Coordinates of C-alpha atoms and ligand atoms in Angstrom, one line a residue:
X1 CA 11.5 -10.8 8.8
X2 CA 13.8 -10.4 11.5
X3 CA 12.3 -12.3 14.5
X4 CA 12.9 -9.2 16.8
X5 CA 10.8 -6.9 14.6
X6 CA 8.2 -9.7 14.4
X7 CA 8.1 -10.1 18.1
X8 CA 7.9 -6.4 18.4
X9 CA 4.9 -6.3 15.9
X10 CA 3.0 -8.8 18.0
X11 CA 3.9 -7.1 21.2
X12 CA 3.0 -3.6 19.8
X13 CA -0.3 -5.0 18.4
X14 CA -1.1 -6.4 21.9
X15 CA 0.0 -3.3 23.7
X16 CA -2.0 -1.0 21.7
X17 CA -5.0 -3.3 22.0
X18 CA -4.7 -3.6 25.8
X19 CA -4.1 0.0 26.2
X20 CA -7.2 0.7 24.3
X21 CA -9.2 -1.9 26.1
X22 CA -8.0 -0.7 29.6
X23 CA -9.0 2.9 28.7
X24 CA -12.5 1.6 27.7
X25 CA -12.7 -0.6 30.8
X26 CA -11.9 2.3 33.0
X27 CA -14.2 4.6 31.4
X28 CA -17.0 1.9 31.7
X29 CA -16.0 1.4 35.5
X30 CA -16.0 5.1 36.0
X31 CA -19.5 5.7 34.4
X32 CA -21.1 2.6 36.1
X33 CA -19.6 3.9 39.6
X34 CA -20.9 7.3 39.0
X35 CA -24.4 6.0 37.9
X36 CA -24.6 3.6 40.8
X37 CA -23.9 6.2 43.3
X38 CA -26.3 8.5 41.8
X39 CA -29.0 5.9 41.9
X40 CA -28.2 5.0 45.6
X41 CA -28.7 8.6 46.5
X42 CA -31.7 8.9 44.5
X43 CA -33.3 6.0 46.5
X44 CA -31.9 7.5 49.7
X45 CA -33.5 10.9 48.7
X46 CA -36.9 9.2 48.2
X47 CA -36.8 7.4 51.4
X48 CA -35.6 10.6 53.2
X49 CA -38.6 12.5 51.5
X50 CA -41.0 9.9 52.9
X51 CA -39.2 10.3 56.3
X52 CA -39.4 14.0 56.3
X53 CA -43.3 13.8 55.9
X54 CA -43.5 11.1 58.8
X55 CA -41.3 13.5 60.9
X56 CA -43.4 16.6 60.0
X57 CA -46.6 14.7 61.1
X58 CA -45.2 14.3 64.5
X59 CA -43.8 17.8 65.3
X60 CA -45.7 19.9 67.7
X61 CA -44.6 23.0 69.5
X62 CA -44.4 23.1 73.3
X63 CA -46.0 26.1 75.3
X64 CA -42.2 27.2 75.6
X65 CA -42.0 27.4 71.8
X66 CA -39.7 24.3 71.7
X67 CA -40.5 21.6 69.2
X68 CA -40.8 17.8 70.3
X69 CA -42.0 14.8 69.0
X70 CA -45.5 14.1 69.8
X71 CA -48.5 11.8 69.6
X72 CA -48.4 8.1 69.8
X73 CA -46.6 8.0 66.5
X74 CA -44.2 10.2 67.7
X75 CA -43.5 8.1 70.8
X76 CA -43.2 5.3 68.5
X77 CA -40.6 7.1 66.3
X78 CA -38.6 8.3 69.3
X79 CA -36.5 5.1 69.0
X80 CA -35.7 6.0 65.4
X81 CA -34.9 9.7 66.4
X82 CA -32.3 8.3 68.7
X83 CA -30.9 5.8 66.3
X84 CA -31.1 7.0 62.8
X85 CA -33.0 10.1 62.1
X86 CA -30.9 13.1 62.7
X87 CA -33.3 16.1 62.9
X88 CA -32.9 19.7 63.3
X89 CA -35.7 22.3 63.3
X90 CA -35.1 26.0 62.9
X91 CA -37.6 28.8 63.8
X92 CA -38.4 31.6 61.2
X93 CA -36.3 33.9 63.3
X94 CA -33.1 31.7 63.1
X95 CA -33.2 30.0 66.4
X96 CA -32.7 26.3 67.0
X97 CA -36.0 24.7 68.2
X98 CA -35.0 21.2 68.2
X99 CA -31.9 18.9 67.6
X100 CA -31.9 15.1 67.8
X101 CA -30.0 13.6 70.7
X102 CA -28.3 11.4 68.2
X103 CA -26.6 14.4 66.7
X104 CA -24.8 15.0 70.1
X105 CA -24.9 18.7 69.5
X106 CA -23.3 18.6 66.1
X107 CA -25.1 20.9 63.5
X108 CA -26.6 19.8 60.3
X109 CA -25.6 23.0 58.8
X110 CA -25.5 26.7 59.8
X111 CA -28.5 28.7 61.0
X112 CA -30.7 29.5 58.0
X113 CA -30.8 32.8 56.4
X114 CA -34.2 34.2 57.4
X115 CA -34.2 37.6 55.8
X116 CA -36.1 36.6 52.9
X117 CA -38.2 34.1 54.8
X118 CA -37.5 30.2 55.2
X119 CA -36.8 28.3 52.1
X120 CA -35.9 24.6 51.7
X121 CA -32.3 23.8 50.9
X122 CA -31.4 21.4 48.2
X123 CA -30.4 17.8 49.3
X124 CA -26.8 17.5 50.2
X125 CA -24.1 15.0 51.3
X126 CA -21.5 15.9 53.9
X127 CA -19.6 14.8 56.9
X128 CA -20.4 15.6 60.4
X129 CA -17.7 16.9 62.8
X130 CA -17.7 13.2 64.1
X131 CA -16.9 12.0 60.7
X132 CA -20.0 10.3 60.0
X133 CA -21.1 10.8 56.3
X134 CA -24.7 11.9 56.1
X135 CA -27.4 12.9 53.5
X136 CA -29.5 15.7 54.5
X137 CA -33.0 17.0 53.2
X138 CA -34.8 20.1 54.5
X139 CA -38.4 21.4 54.3
X140 CA -40.3 24.3 55.4
X141 CA -43.0 23.0 58.0
X142 CA -46.0 24.9 59.3
X143 CA -46.9 24.0 62.8
X144 CA -50.4 23.7 63.9
X145 CA -50.2 27.3 65.1
X146 CA -49.1 28.3 61.6
X147 CA -45.5 29.1 62.6
X148 CA -43.1 28.1 59.9
X149 CA -40.1 26.0 60.9
X150 CA -37.3 24.8 58.7
X151 CA -36.9 21.0 59.3
X152 CA -33.6 19.4 58.4
X153 CA -33.5 15.6 58.3
X154 CA -30.4 13.6 57.8
X155 CA -29.4 9.9 57.6
X156 CA -26.1 8.2 57.7
X157 CA -24.7 7.4 54.3
X158 CA -22.4 4.8 55.7
X159 CA -24.6 1.9 54.3
X160 CA -24.6 3.7 51.0
X161 CA -20.9 4.0 50.8
X162 CA -20.4 0.4 51.8
X163 CA -22.7 -0.7 48.9
X164 CA -20.7 1.4 46.7
X165 CA -17.3 0.3 47.8
X166 CA -18.5 -3.4 47.4
X167 CA -19.6 -2.6 44.0
X168 CA -16.3 -0.8 43.2
X169 CA -14.3 -3.7 44.8
X170 CA -16.0 -6.1 42.6
X171 CA -15.3 -4.1 39.5
X172 CA -11.7 -3.6 40.7
X173 CA -11.2 -7.3 40.8
X174 CA -13.2 -8.1 37.7
X175 CA -12.0 -5.7 35.2
X176 CA -8.1 -6.5 35.5
X177 CA -9.1 -10.1 35.3
X178 CA -11.1 -9.4 32.1
X179 CA -8.2 -7.2 30.9
X180 CA -5.6 -9.9 31.5
X181 CA -7.8 -12.7 29.8
X182 CA -8.5 -10.5 26.9
X183 CA -4.8 -9.3 26.5
X184 CA -3.5 -13.0 26.6
X185 CA -6.2 -14.2 24.1
X186 CA -5.3 -11.1 21.8
X187 CA -1.6 -12.0 22.1
X188 CA -2.2 -15.7 21.1
X189 CA -4.6 -14.6 18.3
X190 CA -2.0 -12.1 17.1
X191 CA 0.7 -14.8 17.2
X192 CA -1.5 -17.3 15.3
X193 CA -2.5 -14.5 12.8
X194 CA 1.2 -13.7 12.2
X195 CA 2.4 -17.4 12.0
X196 CA 2.1 -17.4 8.2
X197 CA 4.1 -14.4 8.0
X198 CA 6.8 -16.4 9.9
X199 CA 6.6 -19.3 7.6
X200 CA 6.6 -17.2 4.5
X201 CA 9.7 -15.3 5.8
X202 CA 11.5 -18.5 6.3
X203 CA 10.6 -19.9 3.0
X204 CA 11.5 -16.6 1.3
X205 CA 14.8 -16.6 3.0
X206 CA 15.5 -20.2 1.6
X207 CA 14.8 -19.0 -1.9
X208 CA 18.2 -18.2 -3.7
X209 CA 19.0 -17.1 -7.2
X210 CA 19.3 -20.7 -8.1
X211 CA 15.9 -21.7 -6.7
X212 CA 13.7 -18.8 -8.4
X213 CA 11.4 -21.6 -9.5
X214 CA 10.3 -22.4 -5.9
X215 CA 7.1 -20.6 -4.6
X216 CA 5.7 -19.6 -1.1
X217 CA 3.0 -22.0 0.2
X218 CA -0.2 -20.1 0.7
X219 CA -2.8 -21.5 2.7
X220 CA -5.6 -18.9 2.1
X221 CA -5.0 -16.8 -0.9
X222 CA -7.9 -14.5 -0.2
X223 CA -6.9 -13.2 3.2
X224 CA -4.4 -10.2 3.4
X225 CA -1.5 -12.4 4.1
X226 CA -2.5 -14.6 1.3
X227 CA -2.5 -11.8 -1.1
X228 CA 0.9 -10.7 0.1
X229 CA 2.2 -14.3 -0.5
X230 CA 0.5 -14.1 -4.1
X231 CA 2.1 -10.9 -4.8
X232 CA 5.5 -12.2 -3.6
X233 CA 5.0 -15.3 -5.8
X234 CA 4.2 -13.1 -8.9
X235 CA 7.3 -11.0 -8.4
X236 CA 9.3 -14.3 -7.9
X237 CA 8.0 -15.5 -11.3
X238 CA 8.9 -12.2 -13.0
X239 CA 12.4 -12.4 -11.3
X240 CA 12.8 -16.0 -12.5
X241 CA 11.7 -14.9 -16.2
X242 CA 14.2 -11.9 -16.0
X243 CA 17.0 -14.1 -14.7
X244 CA 16.3 -16.7 -17.5
X245 CA 16.3 -13.8 -20.0
X246 CA 19.6 -12.5 -18.7
X247 CA 21.2 -16.0 -18.8
X248 CA 20.0 -16.6 -22.3
X249 CA 21.2 -13.1 -23.3
X250 CA 24.6 -13.5 -21.8
X251 CA 25.0 -17.0 -23.3
X252 CA 23.9 -15.8 -26.9
X253 CA 25.9 -12.7 -26.6
X254 CA 29.1 -14.6 -25.7
X255 CA 28.4 -17.0 -28.5
X256 CA 28.0 -14.1 -31.0
X257 CA 31.1 -12.4 -29.7
X258 CA 33.0 -15.6 -29.9
X259 CA 32.4 -16.4 -33.6
X260 CA 34.1 -13.2 -35.1
X261 CA 37.0 -13.5 -32.5
X262 CA 37.5 -17.2 -33.4
X263 CA 37.6 -16.0 -37.1
X264 CA 40.1 -13.3 -36.4
X265 CA 42.2 -15.7 -34.2
X266 CA 42.3 -18.4 -36.9
X267 CA 43.0 -16.2 -39.8
X268 CA 45.7 -14.7 -37.8
X269 CA 47.2 -18.0 -36.7
X270 CA 47.1 -19.7 -40.3
X271 CA 48.8 -16.5 -41.8
X272 CA 51.5 -16.6 -39.1
X273 CA 52.7 -20.2 -40.1
X274 CA 52.1 -19.7 -43.9
X275 CA 54.5 -17.5 -45.6
X276 CA 53.1 -15.3 -48.3
X277 CA 53.3 -12.2 -50.5
X278 CA 52.1 -8.8 -49.9
X279 CA 48.7 -9.6 -51.5
X280 CA 48.3 -12.4 -49.3
X281 CA 48.9 -10.4 -46.0
X282 CA 46.5 -7.5 -47.5
X283 CA 43.8 -10.1 -48.0
X284 CA 44.4 -11.5 -44.4
X285 CA 44.3 -8.0 -42.8
X286 CA 41.1 -7.1 -45.0
X287 CA 39.4 -10.3 -43.7
X288 CA 40.4 -9.5 -40.1
X289 CA 39.1 -6.0 -40.5
X290 CA 35.8 -7.5 -41.8
X291 CA 35.4 -9.5 -38.6
X292 CA 36.3 -6.6 -36.5
X293 CA 33.7 -4.6 -38.1
X294 CA 31.2 -7.1 -37.5
X295 CA 32.3 -7.5 -34.0
X296 CA 32.0 -3.5 -33.5
X297 CA 28.5 -3.7 -34.9
X298 CA 27.6 -6.4 -32.4
X299 CA 29.0 -4.5 -29.5
X300 CA 27.1 -1.3 -30.7
X301 CA 23.9 -3.5 -30.9
X302 CA 24.6 -5.0 -27.3
X303 CA 25.1 -1.6 -25.9
X304 CA 21.9 -0.3 -27.5
X305 CA 19.9 -3.3 -26.0
X306 CA 21.6 -2.9 -22.7
X307 CA 20.8 0.9 -22.5
X308 CA 17.2 0.0 -23.6
X309 CA 16.9 -2.7 -20.9
X310 CA 18.1 0.0 -18.3
X311 CA 15.4 2.2 -19.4
X312 CA 17.9 5.0 -19.5
X313 CA 16.8 6.2 -23.1
X314 CA 14.5 9.1 -22.9
X315 CA 12.9 9.8 -26.3
X316 CA 12.8 13.5 -27.5
X317 CA 9.5 13.6 -29.4
X318 CA 9.2 16.2 -32.1
X319 CA 6.8 16.5 -35.1
X320 CA 8.9 14.6 -37.9
X321 CA 8.3 14.4 -41.6
X322 CA 8.4 10.7 -42.2
X323 CA 9.1 10.9 -45.7
X324 CA 12.4 12.9 -45.1
X325 CA 13.5 10.4 -42.4
X326 CA 12.9 7.5 -44.7
X327 CA 14.9 9.1 -47.4
X328 CA 17.6 9.8 -45.1
X329 CA 17.8 6.3 -44.0
X330 CA 17.6 4.7 -47.4
X331 CA 20.5 7.0 -48.5
X332 CA 22.7 5.6 -45.9
X333 CA 22.1 2.0 -47.2
X334 CA 22.1 3.0 -50.9
X335 CA 25.6 1.9 -51.2
X336 CA 25.0 -1.5 -50.1
X337 CA 22.0 -2.0 -52.3
X338 CA 24.0 -0.8 -55.3
X339 CA 26.6 -3.4 -54.6
X340 CA 23.7 -5.9 -55.0
X341 CA 22.4 -4.1 -57.9
X342 CA 19.2 -3.6 -56.0
X343 CA 16.6 -0.9 -56.6
X344 CA 16.0 0.9 -53.3
X345 CA 13.1 3.3 -53.5
X346 CA 11.2 5.8 -51.1
X347 CA 7.7 6.8 -52.0
X348 CA 4.4 7.6 -50.7
X349 CA 2.9 10.7 -49.1
X350 CA 5.7 13.5 -48.4
X351 CA 3.5 15.5 -46.1
X352 CA 3.0 12.7 -43.5
X353 CA 4.3 13.8 -40.0
X354 CA 4.5 11.9 -36.6
X355 CA 5.4 12.8 -33.2
X356 CA 8.7 10.8 -33.0
X357 CA 12.3 10.7 -31.6
X358 CA 14.1 11.1 -34.9
X359 CA 17.3 9.5 -34.2
X360 CA 15.6 6.5 -32.4
X361 CA 13.2 5.9 -35.2
X362 CA 15.9 6.2 -37.8
X363 CA 17.6 3.3 -36.1
X364 CA 14.5 1.2 -36.6
X365 CA 14.3 2.2 -40.2
X366 CA 18.0 1.6 -40.9
X367 CA 17.5 -2.1 -39.3
X368 CA 14.6 -2.9 -41.4
X369 CA 16.2 -1.4 -44.7
X370 CA 19.4 -3.1 -44.0
X371 CA 17.6 -6.6 -43.5
X372 CA 15.8 -5.8 -46.8
X373 CA 19.0 -5.3 -48.7
X374 CA 20.6 -8.4 -47.0
X375 CA 17.8 -10.8 -47.6
X376 CA 16.6 -9.6 -51.0
X377 CA 18.6 -11.3 -54.0
X378 CA 20.9 -9.4 -56.4
X379 CA 18.8 -7.0 -58.7
X380 CA 16.0 -7.3 -56.3
X381 CA 13.7 -4.5 -55.5
X382 CA 13.2 -2.7 -52.0
X383 CA 10.5 -0.1 -51.3
X384 CA 10.0 2.2 -48.4
X385 CA 6.3 3.5 -48.3
X386 CA 5.1 6.4 -46.2
X387 CA 1.4 6.6 -46.0
X388 CA -1.4 8.1 -43.6
X389 CA -4.4 5.8 -42.9
X390 CA -7.2 7.1 -40.8
X391 CA -4.8 9.7 -39.3
X392 CA -2.2 7.1 -38.4
X393 CA 1.2 7.4 -39.9
X394 CA 2.7 4.3 -41.4
X395 CA 6.0 3.4 -42.7
X396 CA 6.5 0.1 -44.7
X397 CA 9.7 -1.6 -45.8
X398 CA 9.0 -4.0 -48.5
X399 CA 11.6 -6.3 -50.0
X400 CA 11.8 -9.2 -52.6
X401 CA 13.6 -11.6 -50.1
X402 CA 12.5 -15.1 -49.3
X403 CA 9.9 -14.1 -46.9
X404 CA 9.5 -15.2 -43.4
X405 CA 7.8 -18.6 -42.9
X406 CA 4.6 -18.4 -40.7
X407 CA 6.0 -20.5 -37.8
X408 CA 8.9 -17.9 -37.4
X409 CA 6.8 -14.7 -37.7
X410 CA 6.1 -14.6 -33.9
X411 CA 9.7 -15.1 -32.9
X412 CA 11.8 -13.0 -35.3
X413 CA 11.6 -10.0 -32.8
X414 CA 13.3 -12.0 -30.1
X415 CA 16.9 -11.3 -29.3
X416 CA 19.3 -13.5 -31.3
X417 CA 16.5 -15.3 -33.1
X418 CA 17.3 -16.3 -36.6
X419 CA 15.3 -18.1 -39.2
X420 CA 18.3 -19.8 -40.9
X421 CA 21.1 -19.4 -38.7
X422 CA 23.9 -20.4 -40.9
X423 CA 22.8 -18.2 -43.7
X424 CA 22.0 -15.0 -41.7
X425 CA 25.4 -15.3 -39.9
X426 CA 26.9 -15.5 -43.3
X427 CA 25.0 -12.4 -44.2
X428 CA 26.6 -10.7 -41.1
X429 CA 23.5 -10.4 -39.0
X430 CA 23.7 -10.6 -35.3
X431 CA 20.1 -11.5 -34.5
X432 CA 19.4 -8.1 -32.8
X433 CA 18.4 -5.8 -35.6
X434 CA 14.7 -6.6 -35.3
X435 CA 14.6 -6.5 -31.4
X436 CA 16.4 -3.0 -31.6
X437 CA 13.7 -1.9 -34.2
X438 CA 10.8 -3.2 -32.2
X439 CA 12.3 -1.3 -29.0
X440 CA 12.9 1.9 -31.1
X441 CA 9.3 1.8 -32.4
X442 CA 7.7 1.0 -29.0
X443 CA 9.8 3.8 -27.2
X444 CA 8.1 6.2 -29.9
X445 CA 4.6 4.7 -28.8
X446 CA 4.2 3.0 -32.1
X447 CA 3.9 -0.7 -33.0
X448 CA 5.6 -2.9 -35.8
X449 CA 4.4 -6.1 -37.4
X450 CA 5.5 -8.3 -40.3
X451 CA 3.2 -9.1 -43.2
X452 CA 4.3 -11.9 -45.7
X453 CA 1.9 -12.1 -48.7
X454 CA 1.9 -15.3 -50.6
X455 CA 4.9 -15.4 -52.6
X456 CA 8.4 -13.9 -52.1
X457 CA 9.2 -10.9 -50.2
X458 CA 8.0 -9.5 -46.8
X459 CA 6.6 -6.3 -45.6
X460 CA 7.6 -4.7 -42.2
X461 CA 5.0 -2.1 -41.2
X462 CA 5.5 0.7 -38.5
X463 CA 2.5 2.4 -37.2
X464 CA 3.0 5.6 -35.3
X465 CA 0.8 7.6 -33.1
X466 CA -1.1 10.5 -34.6
X467 CA 0.7 13.7 -34.8
X468 CA -1.3 16.1 -32.6
X469 CA -2.5 19.3 -34.3
X470 CA -1.7 21.4 -31.2
X471 CA 1.9 20.3 -31.3
X472 CA 2.7 22.1 -34.6
X473 CA 6.2 23.0 -33.0
X474 CA 9.3 22.4 -34.9
X475 CA 9.0 20.1 -37.8
X476 CA 12.3 18.2 -38.6
Ligands
LIG501 P1 19.8 -10.4 -38.2 O1 21.0 -9.3 -37.8 O2 20.3 -11.8 -38.1 O3 19.2 -10.0 -39.5 P2 17.4 -9.6 -37.1 O4 17.0 -9.5 -35.8 O5 17.4 -8.3 -38.0 O6 18.8 -10.2 -37.0 O7 16.4 -10.6 -37.9 C1 16.2 -11.8 -37.2 C2 15.9 -12.8 -38.3 O8 14.7 -12.5 -39.1 C3 17.0 -12.8 -39.3 O9 18.0 -13.7 -39.0 C4 16.2 -13.4 -40.6 O10 16.3 -14.9 -40.5 C5 14.9 -12.9 -40.5 N1 14.5 -11.7 -41.2 C6 14.8 -10.4 -40.8 N2 14.3 -9.5 -41.8 C7 14.1 -10.4 -42.9 C8 13.6 -10.0 -44.2 N3 13.5 -8.8 -44.5 N4 13.6 -11.2 -45.1 C9 13.7 -12.4 -44.7 N5 14.0 -12.8 -43.4 C10 14.2 -11.8 -42.5

C-alpha cells in the first residue's frame, strides 16, 4: 500500500473518530449546562418561594394605604430588604404601593393588568435597567384589611450565573483535554492496528514471480487483517500453482514441437547431401509431410487447450442424440481402423439424448476412439456403446489395447502425460488427447473416467447430465 494512502487512512480514521467524539462531548456539555442552570434556578425559585412567604408575613398597610415592613420581624428583615430582597407591591387598582430602596426606582416589571383581578405572574429571569440579572416571583397577598396586593419579589442571579460560568469554564477546559487525549490515543491505536498492513504490504511488494513460494507472515490469523493475509497467501499459492503449470506446459509444448521439427530438419539435411532418384525424394517428402501433419495436429491441440484455459469457449447446449454423434465420430476414424483391420462398432440405445454441445462433445469422442484405434492391436475390436442408466446418458469407448496400469490411471488426463513415452510418440500421440477430452466433457457438465477390467483393453466412460424433459427443443 502506498504510504500516503496508509497515512491518510489512519488520519481519516482519527479525524472521523475525533469529530464524532467532539460532537458527542459538545452535546454532553450543552445538556449538562442546561440541566445545571435549570437546577440552580429551581433551587433559587424554592428559596424565593420561602422568602415571599416571609415577606408576606411582614407587610402591613399604613393608614395612607401605603405598604411598609412591620413588626419586629419586619425590622429584623429591613436590612435584607436593603441588601438583597428587591420587593414591589401593587394594589388591586394598579398603583405602586411599595418598592424596595435597593431597587433605586427600577421597576420589577410593568404595572399589573387589573381588569380581571390580580393574578400571580410566572417566575422569570431578566435584567434590571442597571444591568443586574434578577429572578422574580410574584404572589397575590391579602392584607389584614382584606385588600389584595400583588407582591413581586426578586433576588440577584449574579451568584447563580457565577456558579454556572465556573462549571462551564471547568467543562470548557476539561473537554478539549479529554478530546485531545482520546484523539492521540485513537491515533496511536489506529497506527498499531494498521501496523500489520504495513509489514504485509512491504512483504507483498518483495514477492516477485520468482519468489511465489514465499508467504506473508501472519501474527493472528483470526482477526480481520489476519484473514486478509490468509486470503492473500491462498491467492499466492494458486498463483504459484498456475505459474508452475504454465512453465511445465511451455516446456512440454516446446519439447513436443521440437521433435517433429528436428525430424523434418534431419530428413531434409540428409537428403540434401545424399543424391537419389525420384522415388527416394518422394519418400523424403512423404516423411516430411507426415511430420508436418503431426505438427499441425499438435498446434491444433495446443490452440484448443489455450482457448479452454482462457475460458473463451461458450458451450451451446442442445438436446443431442448420442447414438448419432457416436456414429458420426466413429465414421471419421473408420479409415484408420480399417488400416489396422480393426472392427469399430457403435451399439446401444439409439434413443438416448443429452443436453450437450455437439461439436465439443464430438471432439472428446474422436480423441477417445482415436486412442482406442491407436492402442489396440491389428485386428483388434473397438466398441462405442450408448446407454442410459438411471436417467443419466453414458457413452463408453472400449478397446482391446494393452489397458492402463493402475498407477497411471490417475495421471493419464494430465497434459503431456504418457504411459509409455517412446511407444506413444511413435504412435503419433501428443499427450494432449485425454486432457482435451476431459475438458470437452466437463464443459458439457459431464464426467469422464477410465475403467480397466482385469485382462487386456480399457473402457473410457463419459457420463452426461440428464436431458431435461422441458427442453425438448431441437434434437440434433
Ligand atoms: P496421446 O496423444 O499420447 O495418446 P492422450 O492424452 O490421448 O495422449 O493419452 C495419454 C496417455 O494415456 C497415452 O500416451 C497412453 O499412454 C495412454 N492411453 C490413452 N488412451 C489409451 C488406451 N485406449 N489404451 C491404452 N493406453 C491409453
